[in-house]
């Protein structure tokens, strides 16, 4: 039986949330992201897009393109909050909701059509309730595959024309019978896995639209792009995409990272940042009722490469000082003398349930290339973390109670103090880069 | 084309060949049908999804030679639902009429010319005794992977071992192998990797279920064909290098546990009831005098049972996926089962005490 899949995509999500919270921004170009020197644009509204601003461009070029825009430091925690409400709303339509980032989701509504009527009605009603309950616009696409649904929501979005922003349909249902006429005129770059390189080679073959691509025999595509990519292109051009909607699960890891306005190799400063990051991670762990037995530290070096070190303990941790102790030991083993531009701490292997891992027979055929921390060093670290964890366990309970009443910045460890006082929130607030006020600036 | 047949033999021909018909209708519509060909008193029914082809030849009362393509599922359902007795089947250019007693059903048929031609089988390479092939397939097919992301592991390997044929299947968590004795014909010169789905059809075909006689095996470079009585199954072979499974088989084990098969199996099935899902393991604490089985599920509760037996070695506790372990024990053809284990991170072996033609390697579950 053919599936019915719905894709919902919030319109200019972060920027729209900012406008929602500050109604005077309505109609003004709004750019959200890291407002510091190295920040990037995370989101911008359609007014800003008219000036050529796009997400993922450097904040500096956005300022050049649209000097009159309002530039806002992203408030990640606020977006997470709105996204959670969206997710809640979506699960009332179908139990099978696959979240993609904060602002997109796929829903399998095969079962919902019996309860709630035709796909077009479900889609229209969903769009209406998102507007009513969240005050935000979204675009909804429906088709028999994830690919068609996603293309449909994209086609339903507001678009830029020479006259300005043109309101989209908001909802587009692509019936099986009209799939071909929907796909044919779309530019090939809309398809998954068609990036700049593939697009260039396709254009050399005279392929501009999906319809053009569908005319090319699969054998030629395989010859041109190799068997896996070629087959993939052939299937997509025919609208075939069997990938299932996989219901989202609770997180497998919780982490936090910070990008510095200037590369840093100051070990004391970096260790202090680890304290701050670990405090944030630990409080999120406790909020979720989890504790973790694996700690990882990630750095981005001056040459832009990433390096990661991890350590697995035989016990599990949920206090900041214990997590930070492990993170600091890991940092010592990283080549940071030439400075790093990004530092991150993450935790995994949550112990809310007993972990059972089915071992693989065939992996015994290959060399297991996992680098192990020197065992005596490892034992010391294990011991140190366990002592800290024991010592802080009662204190963090009191800290959590105070924070629940007076807010996150009411209390904290002196080791997490910055020049600007205690970090203001437990959430990682700027995954897209530093703000102009970053204390490290 | 026109024929008369007993309902039951017609149902069998339609439903067995219909199992090759794909549920996906990506291809042309004609592939949702089965081809019926009558010549004299012989009816051949063919179903295919282009990878797998199943053909059943059965005896009927032929009235008029000819052929037609009928929709596989609905035709089988209609004939199956008729009262027992004689069924008449006759075709016009684009319909087929099924009549029995006072029922009369007319189905639209597909154009015969559009049905893909079934090729000749390759060269004959082997005769396999039907009984031990069917038995061996029952023992190994469950260990094959059903994950299309790892296509090689969805196959069953036919390989040569000491001049006999060995069947091997693994989904990377367990590996089952069975040696088929008394095979005749030229031996297998290079490994053949057959989709497990095709062999499962061969195993479940009623005519091979423990029957006597031999299954003839034909093979070309890309296809293998099995013929047994009126049944012919052809499938495209899987291509690629199968994992070097021989490296995985330990030479010897320090710990060996002997248990009665039935008591172990029923105890495992009882404790498994408490497993929340596939991630809940069963712990086996092996000690002199037998083994303690234990399943603990946080939300549900726990279940423990002791099975008496003989143990030699050091006391050891190993955890397994209960369903995988049950598959392995169930496949043993012997009253006494031997479980051999090294430690909680190494593969264990399950085999029968009286026969050494079957072995099941199972990787433990690591609990932390």
mmCIF file with all atom_site columns, N, CA and C in Angstrom, chain A residues 13-52:
data_model
loop_
_atom_site.group_PDB
_atom_site.id
_atom_site.type_symbol
_atom_site.label_atom_id
_atom_site.label_alt_id
_atom_site.label_comp_id
_atom_site.label_asym_id
_atom_site.label_entity_id
_atom_site.label_seq_id
_atom_site.pdbx_PDB_ins_code
_atom_site.Cartn_x
_atom_site.Cartn_y
_atom_site.Cartn_z
_atom_site.occupancy
_atom_site.B_iso_or_equiv
_atom_site.pdbx_formal_charge
_atom_site.auth_seq_id
_atom_site.auth_comp_id
_atom_site.auth_asym_id
_atom_site.auth_atom_id
_atom_site.pdbx_PDB_model_num
ATOM 1   N N  . UNK A 1 13 ? 12.274 29.993 10.888 1.00 0.00 ? 13 UNK A N  1
ATOM 2   C CA . UNK A 1 13 ? 11.871 29.696 12.264 1.00 0.00 ? 13 UNK A CA 1
ATOM 3   C C  . UNK A 1 13 ? 12.450 30.618 13.332 1.00 0.00 ? 13 UNK A C  1
ATOM 4   N N  . UNK A 1 14 ? 13.793 30.701 13.447 1.00 0.00 ? 14 UNK A N  1
ATOM 5   C CA . UNK A 1 14 ? 14.364 31.480 14.544 1.00 0.00 ? 14 UNK A CA 1
ATOM 6   C C  . UNK A 1 14 ? 13.949 32.944 14.430 1.00 0.00 ? 14 UNK A C  1
ATOM 7   N N  . UNK A 1 15 ? 14.023 33.475 13.192 1.00 0.00 ? 15 UNK A N  1
ATOM 8   C CA . UNK A 1 15 ? 13.676 34.879 12.985 1.00 0.00 ? 15 UNK A CA 1
ATOM 9   C C  . UNK A 1 15 ? 12.202 35.093 13.323 1.00 0.00 ? 15 UNK A C  1
ATOM 10  N N  . UNK A 1 16 ? 11.364 34.125 12.943 1.00 0.00 ? 16 UNK A N  1
ATOM 11  C CA . UNK A 1 16 ? 9.934  34.264 13.205 1.00 0.00 ? 16 UNK A CA 1
ATOM 12  C C  . UNK A 1 16 ? 9.650  34.267 14.707 1.00 0.00 ? 16 UNK A C  1
ATOM 13  N N  . UNK A 1 17 ? 10.394 33.453 15.471 1.00 0.00 ? 17 UNK A N  1
ATOM 14  C CA . UNK A 1 17 ? 10.211 33.441 16.921 1.00 0.00 ? 17 UNK A CA 1
ATOM 15  C C  . UNK A 1 17 ? 10.585 34.797 17.502 1.00 0.00 ? 17 UNK A C  1
ATOM 16  N N  . UNK A 1 18 ? 11.671 35.394 16.984 1.00 0.00 ? 18 UNK A N  1
ATOM 17  C CA . UNK A 1 18 ? 12.073 36.706 17.472 1.00 0.00 ? 18 UNK A CA 1
ATOM 18  C C  . UNK A 1 18 ? 11.000 37.758 17.198 1.00 0.00 ? 18 UNK A C  1
ATOM 19  N N  . UNK A 1 19 ? 10.410 37.692 16.002 1.00 0.00 ? 19 UNK A N  1
ATOM 20  C CA . UNK A 1 19 ? 9.359  38.652 15.656 1.00 0.00 ? 19 UNK A CA 1
ATOM 21  C C  . UNK A 1 19 ? 8.143  38.418 16.550 1.00 0.00 ? 19 UNK A C  1
ATOM 22  N N  . UNK A 1 20 ? 7.859  37.147 16.805 1.00 0.00 ? 20 UNK A N  1
ATOM 23  C CA . UNK A 1 20 ? 6.726  36.805 17.667 1.00 0.00 ? 20 UNK A CA 1
ATOM 24  C C  . UNK A 1 20 ? 6.912  37.416 19.062 1.00 0.00 ? 20 UNK A C  1
ATOM 25  N N  . UNK A 1 21 ? 8.156  37.325 19.596 1.00 0.00 ? 21 UNK A N  1
ATOM 26  C CA . UNK A 1 21 ? 8.418  37.822 20.935 1.00 0.00 ? 21 UNK A CA 1
ATOM 27  C C  . UNK A 1 21 ? 8.583  39.348 20.970 1.00 0.00 ? 21 UNK A C  1
ATOM 28  N N  . UNK A 1 22 ? 8.922  39.958 19.835 1.00 0.00 ? 22 UNK A N  1
ATOM 29  C CA . UNK A 1 22 ? 9.054  41.416 19.761 1.00 0.00 ? 22 UNK A CA 1
ATOM 30  C C  . UNK A 1 22 ? 8.236  41.932 18.582 1.00 0.00 ? 22 UNK A C  1
ATOM 31  N N  . UNK A 1 23 ? 6.934  42.117 18.775 1.00 0.00 ? 23 UNK A N  1
ATOM 32  C CA . UNK A 1 23 ? 6.058  42.437 17.637 1.00 0.00 ? 23 UNK A CA 1
ATOM 33  C C  . UNK A 1 23 ? 6.494  43.681 16.870 1.00 0.00 ? 23 UNK A C  1
ATOM 34  N N  . UNK A 1 24 ? 7.267  44.579 17.511 1.00 0.00 ? 24 UNK A N  1
ATOM 35  C CA . UNK A 1 24 ? 7.675  45.777 16.770 1.00 0.00 ? 24 UNK A CA 1
ATOM 36  C C  . UNK A 1 24 ? 8.639  45.434 15.633 1.00 0.00 ? 24 UNK A C  1
ATOM 37  N N  . UNK A 1 25 ? 9.175  44.217 15.614 1.00 0.00 ? 25 UNK A N  1
ATOM 38  C CA . UNK A 1 25 ? 10.063 43.813 14.518 1.00 0.00 ? 25 UNK A CA 1
ATOM 39  C C  . UNK A 1 25 ? 9.292  43.421 13.261 1.00 0.00 ? 25 UNK A C  1
ATOM 40  N N  . UNK A 1 26 ? 7.982  43.362 13.371 1.00 0.00 ? 26 UNK A N  1
ATOM 41  C CA . UNK A 1 26 ? 7.156  42.955 12.234 1.00 0.00 ? 26 UNK A CA 1
ATOM 42  C C  . UNK A 1 26 ? 7.438  43.830 11.010 1.00 0.00 ? 26 UNK A C  1
ATOM 43  N N  . UNK A 1 27 ? 7.790  43.198 9.882  1.00 0.00 ? 27 UNK A N  1
ATOM 44  C CA . UNK A 1 27 ? 8.037  43.957 8.667  1.00 0.00 ? 27 UNK A CA 1
ATOM 45  C C  . UNK A 1 27 ? 9.463  44.474 8.526  1.00 0.00 ? 27 UNK A C  1
ATOM 46  N N  . UNK A 1 28 ? 10.266 44.280 9.586  1.00 0.00 ? 28 UNK A N  1
ATOM 47  C CA . UNK A 1 28 ? 11.653 44.745 9.570  1.00 0.00 ? 28 UNK A CA 1
ATOM 48  C C  . UNK A 1 28 ? 12.556 43.559 9.215  1.00 0.00 ? 28 UNK A C  1
ATOM 49  N N  . UNK A 1 29 ? 13.636 43.780 8.457  1.00 0.00 ? 29 UNK A N  1
ATOM 50  C CA . UNK A 1 29 ? 14.570 42.665 8.221  1.00 0.00 ? 29 UNK A CA 1
ATOM 51  C C  . UNK A 1 29 ? 15.206 42.216 9.541  1.00 0.00 ? 29 UNK A C  1
ATOM 52  N N  . UNK A 1 30 ? 15.130 40.904 9.833  1.00 0.00 ? 30 UNK A N  1
ATOM 53  C CA . UNK A 1 30 ? 15.666 40.361 11.082 1.00 0.00 ? 30 UNK A CA 1
ATOM 54  C C  . UNK A 1 30 ? 16.656 39.260 10.753 1.00 0.00 ? 30 UNK A C  1
ATOM 55  N N  . UNK A 1 31 ? 17.850 39.368 11.340 1.00 0.00 ? 31 UNK A N  1
ATOM 56  C CA . UNK A 1 31 ? 18.887 38.352 11.118 1.00 0.00 ? 31 UNK A CA 1
ATOM 57  C C  . UNK A 1 31 ? 19.284 37.778 12.472 1.00 0.00 ? 31 UNK A C  1
ATOM 58  N N  . UNK A 1 32 ? 19.192 36.463 12.609 1.00 0.00 ? 32 UNK A N  1
ATOM 59  C CA . UNK A 1 32 ? 19.504 35.795 13.871 1.00 0.00 ? 32 UNK A CA 1
ATOM 60  C C  . UNK A 1 32 ? 20.752 34.957 13.688 1.00 0.00 ? 32 UNK A C  1
ATOM 61  N N  . UNK A 1 33 ? 21.636 34.977 14.688 1.00 0.00 ? 33 UNK A N  1
ATOM 62  C CA . UNK A 1 33 ? 22.830 34.140 14.595 1.00 0.00 ? 33 UNK A CA 1
ATOM 63  C C  . UNK A 1 33 ? 23.853 34.600 15.595 1.00 0.00 ? 33 UNK A C  1
ATOM 64  N N  . UNK A 1 34 ? 25.117 34.301 15.326 1.00 0.00 ? 34 UNK A N  1
ATOM 65  C CA . UNK A 1 34 ? 26.181 34.791 16.178 1.00 0.00 ? 34 UNK A CA 1
ATOM 66  C C  . UNK A 1 34 ? 26.554 36.188 15.693 1.00 0.00 ? 34 UNK A C  1
ATOM 67  N N  . UNK A 1 35 ? 26.358 37.182 16.558 1.00 0.00 ? 35 UNK A N  1
ATOM 68  C CA . UNK A 1 35 ? 26.558 38.552 16.083 1.00 0.00 ? 35 UNK A CA 1
ATOM 69  C C  . UNK A 1 35 ? 28.009 39.005 16.189 1.00 0.00 ? 35 UNK A C  1
ATOM 70  N N  . UNK A 1 36 ? 28.880 38.162 16.737 1.00 0.00 ? 36 UNK A N  1
ATOM 71  C CA . UNK A 1 36 ? 30.289 38.518 16.869 1.00 0.00 ? 36 UNK A CA 1
ATOM 72  C C  . UNK A 1 36 ? 31.014 38.407 15.531 1.00 0.00 ? 36 UNK A C  1
ATOM 73  N N  . UNK A 1 37 ? 32.359 38.611 15.598 1.00 0.00 ? 37 UNK A N  1
ATOM 74  C CA . UNK A 1 37 ? 33.154 38.674 14.381 1.00 0.00 ? 37 UNK A CA 1
ATOM 75  C C  . UNK A 1 37 ? 33.058 37.402 13.538 1.00 0.00 ? 37 UNK A C  1
ATOM 76  N N  . UNK A 1 38 ? 33.039 36.275 14.236 1.00 0.00 ? 38 UNK A N  1
ATOM 77  C CA . UNK A 1 38 ? 33.088 35.020 13.481 1.00 0.00 ? 38 UNK A CA 1
ATOM 78  C C  . UNK A 1 38 ? 31.747 34.326 13.394 1.00 0.00 ? 38 UNK A C  1
ATOM 79  N N  . UNK A 1 39 ? 30.685 35.012 13.785 1.00 0.00 ? 39 UNK A N  1
ATOM 80  C CA . UNK A 1 39 ? 29.378 34.371 13.798 1.00 0.00 ? 39 UNK A CA 1
ATOM 81  C C  . UNK A 1 39 ? 28.868 34.088 12.395 1.00 0.00 ? 39 UNK A C  1
ATOM 82  N N  . UNK A 1 40 ? 27.891 33.212 12.316 1.00 0.00 ? 40 UNK A N  1
ATOM 83  C CA . UNK A 1 40 ? 27.219 32.959 11.052 1.00 0.00 ? 40 UNK A CA 1
ATOM 84  C C  . UNK A 1 40 ? 25.724 33.191 11.245 1.00 0.00 ? 40 UNK A C  1
ATOM 85  N N  . UNK A 1 41 ? 25.034 33.386 10.114 1.00 0.00 ? 41 UNK A N  1
ATOM 86  C CA . UNK A 1 41 ? 23.592 33.595 10.161 1.00 0.00 ? 41 UNK A CA 1
ATOM 87  C C  . UNK A 1 41 ? 22.903 32.245 10.348 1.00 0.00 ? 41 UNK A C  1
ATOM 88  N N  . UNK A 1 42 ? 22.087 32.136 11.399 1.00 0.00 ? 42 UNK A N  1
ATOM 89  C CA . UNK A 1 42 ? 21.365 30.886 11.627 1.00 0.00 ? 42 UNK A CA 1
ATOM 90  C C  . UNK A 1 42 ? 20.015 30.932 10.939 1.00 0.00 ? 42 UNK A C  1
ATOM 91  N N  . UNK A 1 43 ? 19.441 32.113 10.857 1.00 0.00 ? 43 UNK A N  1
ATOM 92  C CA . UNK A 1 43 ? 18.116 32.252 10.260 1.00 0.00 ? 43 UNK A CA 1
ATOM 93  C C  . UNK A 1 43 ? 17.870 33.722 9.971  1.00 0.00 ? 43 UNK A C  1
ATOM 94  N N  . UNK A 1 44 ? 17.074 34.009 8.943  1.00 0.00 ? 44 UNK A N  1
ATOM 95  C CA . UNK A 1 44 ? 16.707 35.396 8.705  1.00 0.00 ? 44 UNK A CA 1
ATOM 96  C C  . UNK A 1 44 ? 15.318 35.413 8.095  1.00 0.00 ? 44 UNK A C  1
ATOM 97  N N  . UNK A 1 45 ? 14.570 36.485 8.313  1.00 0.00 ? 45 UNK A N  1
ATOM 98  C CA . UNK A 1 45 ? 13.214 36.503 7.779  1.00 0.00 ? 45 UNK A CA 1
ATOM 99  C C  . UNK A 1 45 ? 13.212 36.894 6.297  1.00 0.00 ? 45 UNK A C  1
ATOM 100 N N  . UNK A 1 46 ? 12.025 36.822 5.686  1.00 0.00 ? 46 UNK A N  1
ATOM 101 C CA . UNK A 1 46 ? 11.946 37.046 4.237  1.00 0.00 ? 46 UNK A CA 1
ATOM 102 C C  . UNK A 1 46 ? 12.318 38.474 3.884  1.00 0.00 ? 46 UNK A C  1
ATOM 103 N N  . UNK A 1 47 ? 12.032 39.423 4.814  1.00 0.00 ? 47 UNK A N  1
ATOM 104 C CA . UNK A 1 47 ? 12.408 40.824 4.575  1.00 0.00 ? 47 UNK A CA 1
ATOM 105 C C  . UNK A 1 47 ? 13.920 40.933 4.391  1.00 0.00 ? 47 UNK A C  1
ATOM 106 N N  . UNK A 1 48 ? 14.692 40.179 5.209  1.00 0.00 ? 48 UNK A N  1
ATOM 107 C CA . UNK A 1 48 ? 16.149 40.221 5.079  1.00 0.00 ? 48 UNK A CA 1
ATOM 108 C C  . UNK A 1 48 ? 16.606 39.471 3.835  1.00 0.00 ? 48 UNK A C  1
ATOM 109 N N  . UNK A 1 49 ? 15.871 38.430 3.466  1.00 0.00 ? 49 UNK A N  1
ATOM 110 C CA . UNK A 1 49 ? 16.263 37.650 2.287  1.00 0.00 ? 49 UNK A CA 1
ATOM 111 C C  . UNK A 1 49 ? 16.168 38.483 1.022  1.00 0.00 ? 49 UNK A C  1
ATOM 112 N N  . UNK A 1 50 ? 15.259 39.478 1.021  1.00 0.00 ? 50 UNK A N  1
ATOM 113 C CA . UNK A 1 50 ? 15.139 40.366 -0.137 1.00 0.00 ? 50 UNK A CA 1
ATOM 114 C C  . UNK A 1 50 ? 16.464 41.059 -0.436 1.00 0.00 ? 50 UNK A C  1
ATOM 115 N N  . UNK A 1 51 ? 17.281 41.239 0.618  1.00 0.00 ? 51 UNK A N  1
ATOM 116 C CA . UNK A 1 51 ? 18.577 41.900 0.428  1.00 0.00 ? 51 UNK A CA 1
ATOM 117 C C  . UNK A 1 51 ? 19.682 40.899 0.120  1.00 0.00 ? 51 UNK A C  1
ATOM 118 N N  . UNK A 1 52 ? 19.324 39.650 -0.019 1.00 0.00 ? 52 UNK A N  1
ATOM 119 C CA . UNK A 1 52 ? 20.318 38.645 -0.378 1.00 0.00 ? 52 UNK A CA 1
ATOM 120 C C  . UNK A 1 52 ? 20.911 37.909 0.809  1.00 0.00 ? 52 UNK A C  1
#
